[in-house]
Short mmCIF file of C-alpha atoms and ligand atoms in Angstrom, two decimals:
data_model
loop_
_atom_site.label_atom_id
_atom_site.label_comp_id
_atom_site.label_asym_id
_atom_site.label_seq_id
_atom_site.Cartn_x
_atom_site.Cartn_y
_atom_site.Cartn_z
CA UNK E 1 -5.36 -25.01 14.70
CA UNK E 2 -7.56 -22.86 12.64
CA UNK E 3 -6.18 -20.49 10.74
CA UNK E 4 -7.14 -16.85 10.55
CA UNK E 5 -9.53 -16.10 7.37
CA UNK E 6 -7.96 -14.82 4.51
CA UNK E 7 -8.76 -14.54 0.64
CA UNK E 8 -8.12 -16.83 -1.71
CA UNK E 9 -4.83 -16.60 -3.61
CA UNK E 10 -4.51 -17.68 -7.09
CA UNK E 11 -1.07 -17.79 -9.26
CA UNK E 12 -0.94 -18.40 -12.49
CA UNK E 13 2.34 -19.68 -13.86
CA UNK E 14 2.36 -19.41 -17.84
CA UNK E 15 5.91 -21.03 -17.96
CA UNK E 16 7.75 -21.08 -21.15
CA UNK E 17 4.33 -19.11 -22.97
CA UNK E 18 3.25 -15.78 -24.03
CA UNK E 19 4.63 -14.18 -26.30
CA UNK E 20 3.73 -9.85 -25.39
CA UNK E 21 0.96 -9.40 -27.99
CA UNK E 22 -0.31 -12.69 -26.42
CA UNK E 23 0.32 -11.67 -23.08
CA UNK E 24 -1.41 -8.68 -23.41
CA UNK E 25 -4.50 -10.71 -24.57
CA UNK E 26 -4.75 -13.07 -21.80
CA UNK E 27 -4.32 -9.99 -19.39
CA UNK E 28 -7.40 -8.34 -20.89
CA UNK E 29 -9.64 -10.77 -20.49
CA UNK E 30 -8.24 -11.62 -17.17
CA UNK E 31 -9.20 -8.18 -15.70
CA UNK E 32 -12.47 -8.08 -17.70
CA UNK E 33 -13.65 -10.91 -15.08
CA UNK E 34 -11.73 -10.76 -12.48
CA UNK E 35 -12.88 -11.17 -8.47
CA UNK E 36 -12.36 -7.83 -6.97
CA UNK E 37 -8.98 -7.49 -4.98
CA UNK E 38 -10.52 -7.84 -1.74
CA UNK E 39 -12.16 -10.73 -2.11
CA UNK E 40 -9.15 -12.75 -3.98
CA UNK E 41 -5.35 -12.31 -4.62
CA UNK E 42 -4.39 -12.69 -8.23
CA UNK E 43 -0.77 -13.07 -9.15
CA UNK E 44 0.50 -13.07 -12.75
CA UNK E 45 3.70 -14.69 -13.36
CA UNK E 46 4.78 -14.69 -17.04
CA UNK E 47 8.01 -15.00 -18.52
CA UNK E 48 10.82 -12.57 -18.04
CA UNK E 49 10.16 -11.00 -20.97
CA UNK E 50 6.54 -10.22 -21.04
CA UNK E 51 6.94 -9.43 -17.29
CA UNK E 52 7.33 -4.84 -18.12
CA UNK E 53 4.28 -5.00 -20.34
CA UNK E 54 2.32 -6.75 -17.98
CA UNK E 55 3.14 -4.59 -15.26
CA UNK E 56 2.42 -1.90 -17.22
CA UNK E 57 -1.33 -3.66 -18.05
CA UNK E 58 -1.96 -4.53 -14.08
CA UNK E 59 -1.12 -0.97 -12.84
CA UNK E 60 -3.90 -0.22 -10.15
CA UNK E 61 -5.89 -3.34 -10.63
CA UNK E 62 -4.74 -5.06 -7.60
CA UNK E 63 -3.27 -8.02 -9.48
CA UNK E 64 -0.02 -8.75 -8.63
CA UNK E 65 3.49 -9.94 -10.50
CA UNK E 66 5.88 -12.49 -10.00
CA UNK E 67 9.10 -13.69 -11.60
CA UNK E 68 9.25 -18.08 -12.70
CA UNK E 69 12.97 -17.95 -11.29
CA UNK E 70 16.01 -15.74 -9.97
CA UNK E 71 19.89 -16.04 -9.60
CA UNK E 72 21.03 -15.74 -5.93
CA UNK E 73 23.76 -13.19 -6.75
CA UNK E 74 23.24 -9.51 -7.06
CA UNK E 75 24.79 -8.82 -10.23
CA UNK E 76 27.69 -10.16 -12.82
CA UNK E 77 29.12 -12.75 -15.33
CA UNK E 78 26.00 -14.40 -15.29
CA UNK E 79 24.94 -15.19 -18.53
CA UNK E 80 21.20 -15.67 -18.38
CA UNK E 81 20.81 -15.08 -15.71
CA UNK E 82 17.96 -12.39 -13.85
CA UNK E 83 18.50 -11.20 -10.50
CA UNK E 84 15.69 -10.57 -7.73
CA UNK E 85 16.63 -6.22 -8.21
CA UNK E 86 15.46 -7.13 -11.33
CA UNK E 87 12.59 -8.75 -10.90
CA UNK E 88 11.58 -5.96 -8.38
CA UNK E 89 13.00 -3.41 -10.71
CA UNK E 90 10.22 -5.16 -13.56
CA UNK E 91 7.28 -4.82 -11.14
CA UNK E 92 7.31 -8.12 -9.55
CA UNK E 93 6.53 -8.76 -5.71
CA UNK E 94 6.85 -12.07 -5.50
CA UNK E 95 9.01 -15.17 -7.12
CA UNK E 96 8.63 -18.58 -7.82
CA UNK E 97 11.61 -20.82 -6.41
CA UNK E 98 12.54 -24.61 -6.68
CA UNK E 99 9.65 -25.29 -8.47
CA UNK E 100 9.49 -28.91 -9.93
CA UNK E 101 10.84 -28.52 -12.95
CA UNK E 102 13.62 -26.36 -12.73
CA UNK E 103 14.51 -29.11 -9.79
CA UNK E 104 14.04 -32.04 -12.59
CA UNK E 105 15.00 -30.23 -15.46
CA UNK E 106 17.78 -27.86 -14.88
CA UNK E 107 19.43 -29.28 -11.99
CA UNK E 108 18.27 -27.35 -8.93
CA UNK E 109 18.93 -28.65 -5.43
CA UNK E 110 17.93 -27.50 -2.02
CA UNK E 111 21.09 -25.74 -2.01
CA UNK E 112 20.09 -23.69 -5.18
CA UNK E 113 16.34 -23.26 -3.75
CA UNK E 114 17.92 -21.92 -0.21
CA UNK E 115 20.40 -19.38 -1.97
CA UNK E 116 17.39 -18.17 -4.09
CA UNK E 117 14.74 -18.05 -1.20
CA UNK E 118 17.79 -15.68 0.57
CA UNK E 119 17.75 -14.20 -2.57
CA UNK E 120 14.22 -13.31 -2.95
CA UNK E 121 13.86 -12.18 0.56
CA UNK E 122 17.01 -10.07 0.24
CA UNK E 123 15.52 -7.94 -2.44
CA UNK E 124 12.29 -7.43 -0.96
CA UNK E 125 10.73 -10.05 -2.49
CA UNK E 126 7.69 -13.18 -1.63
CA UNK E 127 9.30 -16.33 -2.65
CA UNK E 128 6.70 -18.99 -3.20
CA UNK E 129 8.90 -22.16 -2.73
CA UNK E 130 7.84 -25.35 -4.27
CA UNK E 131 7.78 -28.77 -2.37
CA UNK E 132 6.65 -32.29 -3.32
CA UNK E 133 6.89 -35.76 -3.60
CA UNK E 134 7.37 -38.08 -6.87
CA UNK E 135 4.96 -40.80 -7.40
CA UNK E 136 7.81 -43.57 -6.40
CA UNK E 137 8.13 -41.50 -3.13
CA UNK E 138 3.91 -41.38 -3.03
CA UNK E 139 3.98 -44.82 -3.69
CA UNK E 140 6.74 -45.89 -0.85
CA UNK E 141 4.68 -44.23 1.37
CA UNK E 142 7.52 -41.00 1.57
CA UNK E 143 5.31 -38.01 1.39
CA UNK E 144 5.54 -36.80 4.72
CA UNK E 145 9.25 -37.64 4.96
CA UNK E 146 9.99 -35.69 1.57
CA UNK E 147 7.90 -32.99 2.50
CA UNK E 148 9.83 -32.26 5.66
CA UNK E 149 13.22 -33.18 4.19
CA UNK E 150 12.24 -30.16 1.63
CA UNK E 151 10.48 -27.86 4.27
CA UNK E 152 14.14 -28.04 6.11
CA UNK E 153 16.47 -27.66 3.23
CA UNK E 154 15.29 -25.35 1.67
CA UNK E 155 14.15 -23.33 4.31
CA UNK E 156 16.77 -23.59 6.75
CA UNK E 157 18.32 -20.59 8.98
CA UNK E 158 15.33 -18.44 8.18
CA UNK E 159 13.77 -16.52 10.92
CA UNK E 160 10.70 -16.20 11.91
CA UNK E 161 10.30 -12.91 10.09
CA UNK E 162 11.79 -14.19 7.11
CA UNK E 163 9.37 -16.96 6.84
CA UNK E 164 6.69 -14.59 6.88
CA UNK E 165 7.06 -13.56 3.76
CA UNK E 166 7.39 -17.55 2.45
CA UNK E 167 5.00 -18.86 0.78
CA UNK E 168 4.74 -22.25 0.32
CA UNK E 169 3.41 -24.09 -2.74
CA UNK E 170 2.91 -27.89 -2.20
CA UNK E 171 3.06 -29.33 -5.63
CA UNK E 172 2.87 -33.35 -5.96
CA UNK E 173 5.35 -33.87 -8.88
CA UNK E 174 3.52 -36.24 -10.67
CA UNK E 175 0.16 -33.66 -10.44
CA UNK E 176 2.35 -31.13 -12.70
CA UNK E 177 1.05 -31.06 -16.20
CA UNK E 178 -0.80 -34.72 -16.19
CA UNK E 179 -4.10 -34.05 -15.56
CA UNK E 180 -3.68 -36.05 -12.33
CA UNK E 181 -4.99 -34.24 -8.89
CA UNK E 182 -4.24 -35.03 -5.49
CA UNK E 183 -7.73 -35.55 -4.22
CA UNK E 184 -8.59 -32.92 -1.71
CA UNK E 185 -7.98 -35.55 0.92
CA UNK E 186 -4.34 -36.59 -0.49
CA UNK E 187 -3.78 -32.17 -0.54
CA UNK E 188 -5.39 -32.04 2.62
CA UNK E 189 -3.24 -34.29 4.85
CA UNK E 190 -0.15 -32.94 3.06
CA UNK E 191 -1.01 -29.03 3.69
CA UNK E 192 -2.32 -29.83 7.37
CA UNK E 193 1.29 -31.30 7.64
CA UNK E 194 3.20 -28.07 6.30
CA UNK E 195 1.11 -25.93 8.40
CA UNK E 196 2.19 -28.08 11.86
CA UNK E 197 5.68 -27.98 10.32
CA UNK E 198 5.16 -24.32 10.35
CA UNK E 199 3.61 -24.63 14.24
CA UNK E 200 6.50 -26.37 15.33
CA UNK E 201 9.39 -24.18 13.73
CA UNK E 202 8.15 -20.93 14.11
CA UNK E 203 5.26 -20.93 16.64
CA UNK E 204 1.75 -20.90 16.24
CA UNK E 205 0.94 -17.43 15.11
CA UNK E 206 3.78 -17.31 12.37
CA UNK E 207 1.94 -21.19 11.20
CA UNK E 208 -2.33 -19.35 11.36
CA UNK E 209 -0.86 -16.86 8.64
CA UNK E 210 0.99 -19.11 6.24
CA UNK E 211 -0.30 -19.19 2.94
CA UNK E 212 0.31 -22.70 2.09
CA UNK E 213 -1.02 -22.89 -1.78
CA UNK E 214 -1.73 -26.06 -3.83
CA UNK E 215 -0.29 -26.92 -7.39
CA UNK E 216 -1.14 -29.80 -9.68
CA UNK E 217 -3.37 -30.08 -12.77
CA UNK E 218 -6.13 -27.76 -11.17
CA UNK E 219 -8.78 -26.40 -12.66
CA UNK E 220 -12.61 -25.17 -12.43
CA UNK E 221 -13.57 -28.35 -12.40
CA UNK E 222 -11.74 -29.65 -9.23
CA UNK E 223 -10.82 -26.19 -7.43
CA UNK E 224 -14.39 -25.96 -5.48
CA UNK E 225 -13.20 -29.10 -3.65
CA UNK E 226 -9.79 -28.77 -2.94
CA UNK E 227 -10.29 -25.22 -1.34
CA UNK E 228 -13.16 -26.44 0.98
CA UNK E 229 -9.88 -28.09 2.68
CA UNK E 230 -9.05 -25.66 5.41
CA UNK E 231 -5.70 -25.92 5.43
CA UNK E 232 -5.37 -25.19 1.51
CA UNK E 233 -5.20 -21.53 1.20
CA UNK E 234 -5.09 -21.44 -2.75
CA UNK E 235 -3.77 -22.38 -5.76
CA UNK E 236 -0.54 -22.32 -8.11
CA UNK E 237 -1.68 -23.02 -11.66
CA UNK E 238 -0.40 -23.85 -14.49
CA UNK E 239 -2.05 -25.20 -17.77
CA UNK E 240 -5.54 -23.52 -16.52
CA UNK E 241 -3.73 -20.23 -16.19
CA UNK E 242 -3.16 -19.57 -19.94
CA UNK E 243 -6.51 -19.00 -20.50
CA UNK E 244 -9.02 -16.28 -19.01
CA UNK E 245 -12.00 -18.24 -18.37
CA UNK E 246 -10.21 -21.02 -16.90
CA UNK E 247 -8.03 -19.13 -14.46
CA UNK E 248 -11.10 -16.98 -13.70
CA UNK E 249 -12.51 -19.61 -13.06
CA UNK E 250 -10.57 -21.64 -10.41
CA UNK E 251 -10.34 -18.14 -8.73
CA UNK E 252 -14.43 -18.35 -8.50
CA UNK E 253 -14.82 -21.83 -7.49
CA UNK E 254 -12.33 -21.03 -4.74
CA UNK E 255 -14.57 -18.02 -3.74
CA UNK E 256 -17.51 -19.97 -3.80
CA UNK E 257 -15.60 -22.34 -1.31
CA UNK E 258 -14.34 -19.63 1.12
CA UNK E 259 -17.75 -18.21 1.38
CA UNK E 260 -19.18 -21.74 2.29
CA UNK E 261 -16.61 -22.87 4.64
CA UNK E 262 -13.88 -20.15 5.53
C1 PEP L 301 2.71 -25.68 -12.10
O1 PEP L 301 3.37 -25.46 -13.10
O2 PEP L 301 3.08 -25.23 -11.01
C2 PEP L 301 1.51 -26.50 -12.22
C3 PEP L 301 0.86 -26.81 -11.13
O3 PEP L 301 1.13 -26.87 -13.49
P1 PEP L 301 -0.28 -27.55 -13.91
O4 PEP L 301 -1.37 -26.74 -13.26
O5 PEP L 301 -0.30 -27.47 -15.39
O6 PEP L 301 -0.26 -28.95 -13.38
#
């Protein structure tokens, strides 16, 4: 299946970093080299509380805003907690959900990652849902099986035009923060697979558009290769997107790609 062209689209999660005068920094020199809008999507996603200033900062530049998290319910004794009106309310169009380590670290299951997907979409917002497999499940030879354990638990009872507005991140765990990459091959293979997933569920039109992005350890240095795979429709980035040059850069080098191959 080939799918239809589209740009490149490049998230930078800062995680637990940033403080706003920082923030602020990074987002300046972001902008000051930035790819126009129309050739790549940018999306910012800081923490919750840099997330108003930085609105405020991409206003009209075509870079977008996401939230790292959400709670599934709409409002209450929550302590903590942010909802997606929230996130919306902050400037954010899309949200990360289930990404690794919230999964490892605080204890979220495909239960918690389908209430927040419902969630996200429920307030108008992308969820970019994060699926992978540990190096013992690598190893065992249980990508594949992991994968579509994930793709159906925390995704199931969507409808088509929910998943429309999913966005899938497939993020090897042991890729996350390591300096290890799944060689374009390894990312290849695995994103072909989501994208049939996608075929199978919701049809073949629904499975053309996905944007099906790929996390772990990238940077300049390795994006130009891993977005000549076809089926890799950009990146979610994490260490590389705390600094300018570097997250400009990955957004070139996938540029570079999608004018060579795309
Ligand atoms: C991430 O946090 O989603 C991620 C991919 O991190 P890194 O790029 O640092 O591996």
């Amino acid at each position: 299946m080939t799918a239809p062209r589209r740009r490149p689209f490049i998230a930078g999660n800062w995680k637990m970093h940033m403080t706003v005068p920082e923030a602020r920094a990074l987002v300046a020199g972001i902008l000051e080299s930035a790819p126009r809008p129309d050739e790549a999507e940018l999306l910012l996603i800081p923490p919750f509380t840099a997330l108003t200033e930085v609105a405020k900062l991409l206003q009209g530049t075509g870079v977008g805003l996401g939230g790292q998290d959400l709670f599934w319910e709409e409002r209450g004794a929550f302590t903590g907690e942010v909802s997606g009106a929230m996130l919306r309310d902050a400037g954010c169009s899309h949200v990360l959900v289930g990404h690794s380590e919230r999964r490892r670290l605080f204890g979220e299951d495909e239960d918690t990652v389908l209430k927040k997907t419902r969630a996200a979409l429920k307030a108008g917002l992308r969820p970019i849902v994060c699926i992978g497999e540990t190096l013992e499940e690598r190893r065992a030879g249980g990508t594949i099986p992991r994968l579509d354990h994930q793709f159906d638990a925390d995704l199931g009872g969507f409808t088509a035009e929910e998943m429309a507005s999913v966005i899938l991140a497939y993020e090897p765990v042991w890729a996350i923060g390591t300096g290890l990459t799944a060689t374009p091959a390894q990312a290849g293979e695995a994103h072909a697979h989501i994208r049939r997933r996608f075929e199978e569920k919701y049809g073949n039109a629904l499975a053309a558009c996905a944007i099906i992005l790929y996390g772990g350890s990238v940077k300049p240095a390795n994006s130009y290769e891993l977005y000549r795979e076809k089926n890799i429709d950009g990146f979610l980035v994490g260490g590389a997107s705390l600094e300018a040059d570097s997250f400009i850069g990955i957004a070139r080098e996938a540029l570079r790609a999608d004018r060579e191959v795309k």
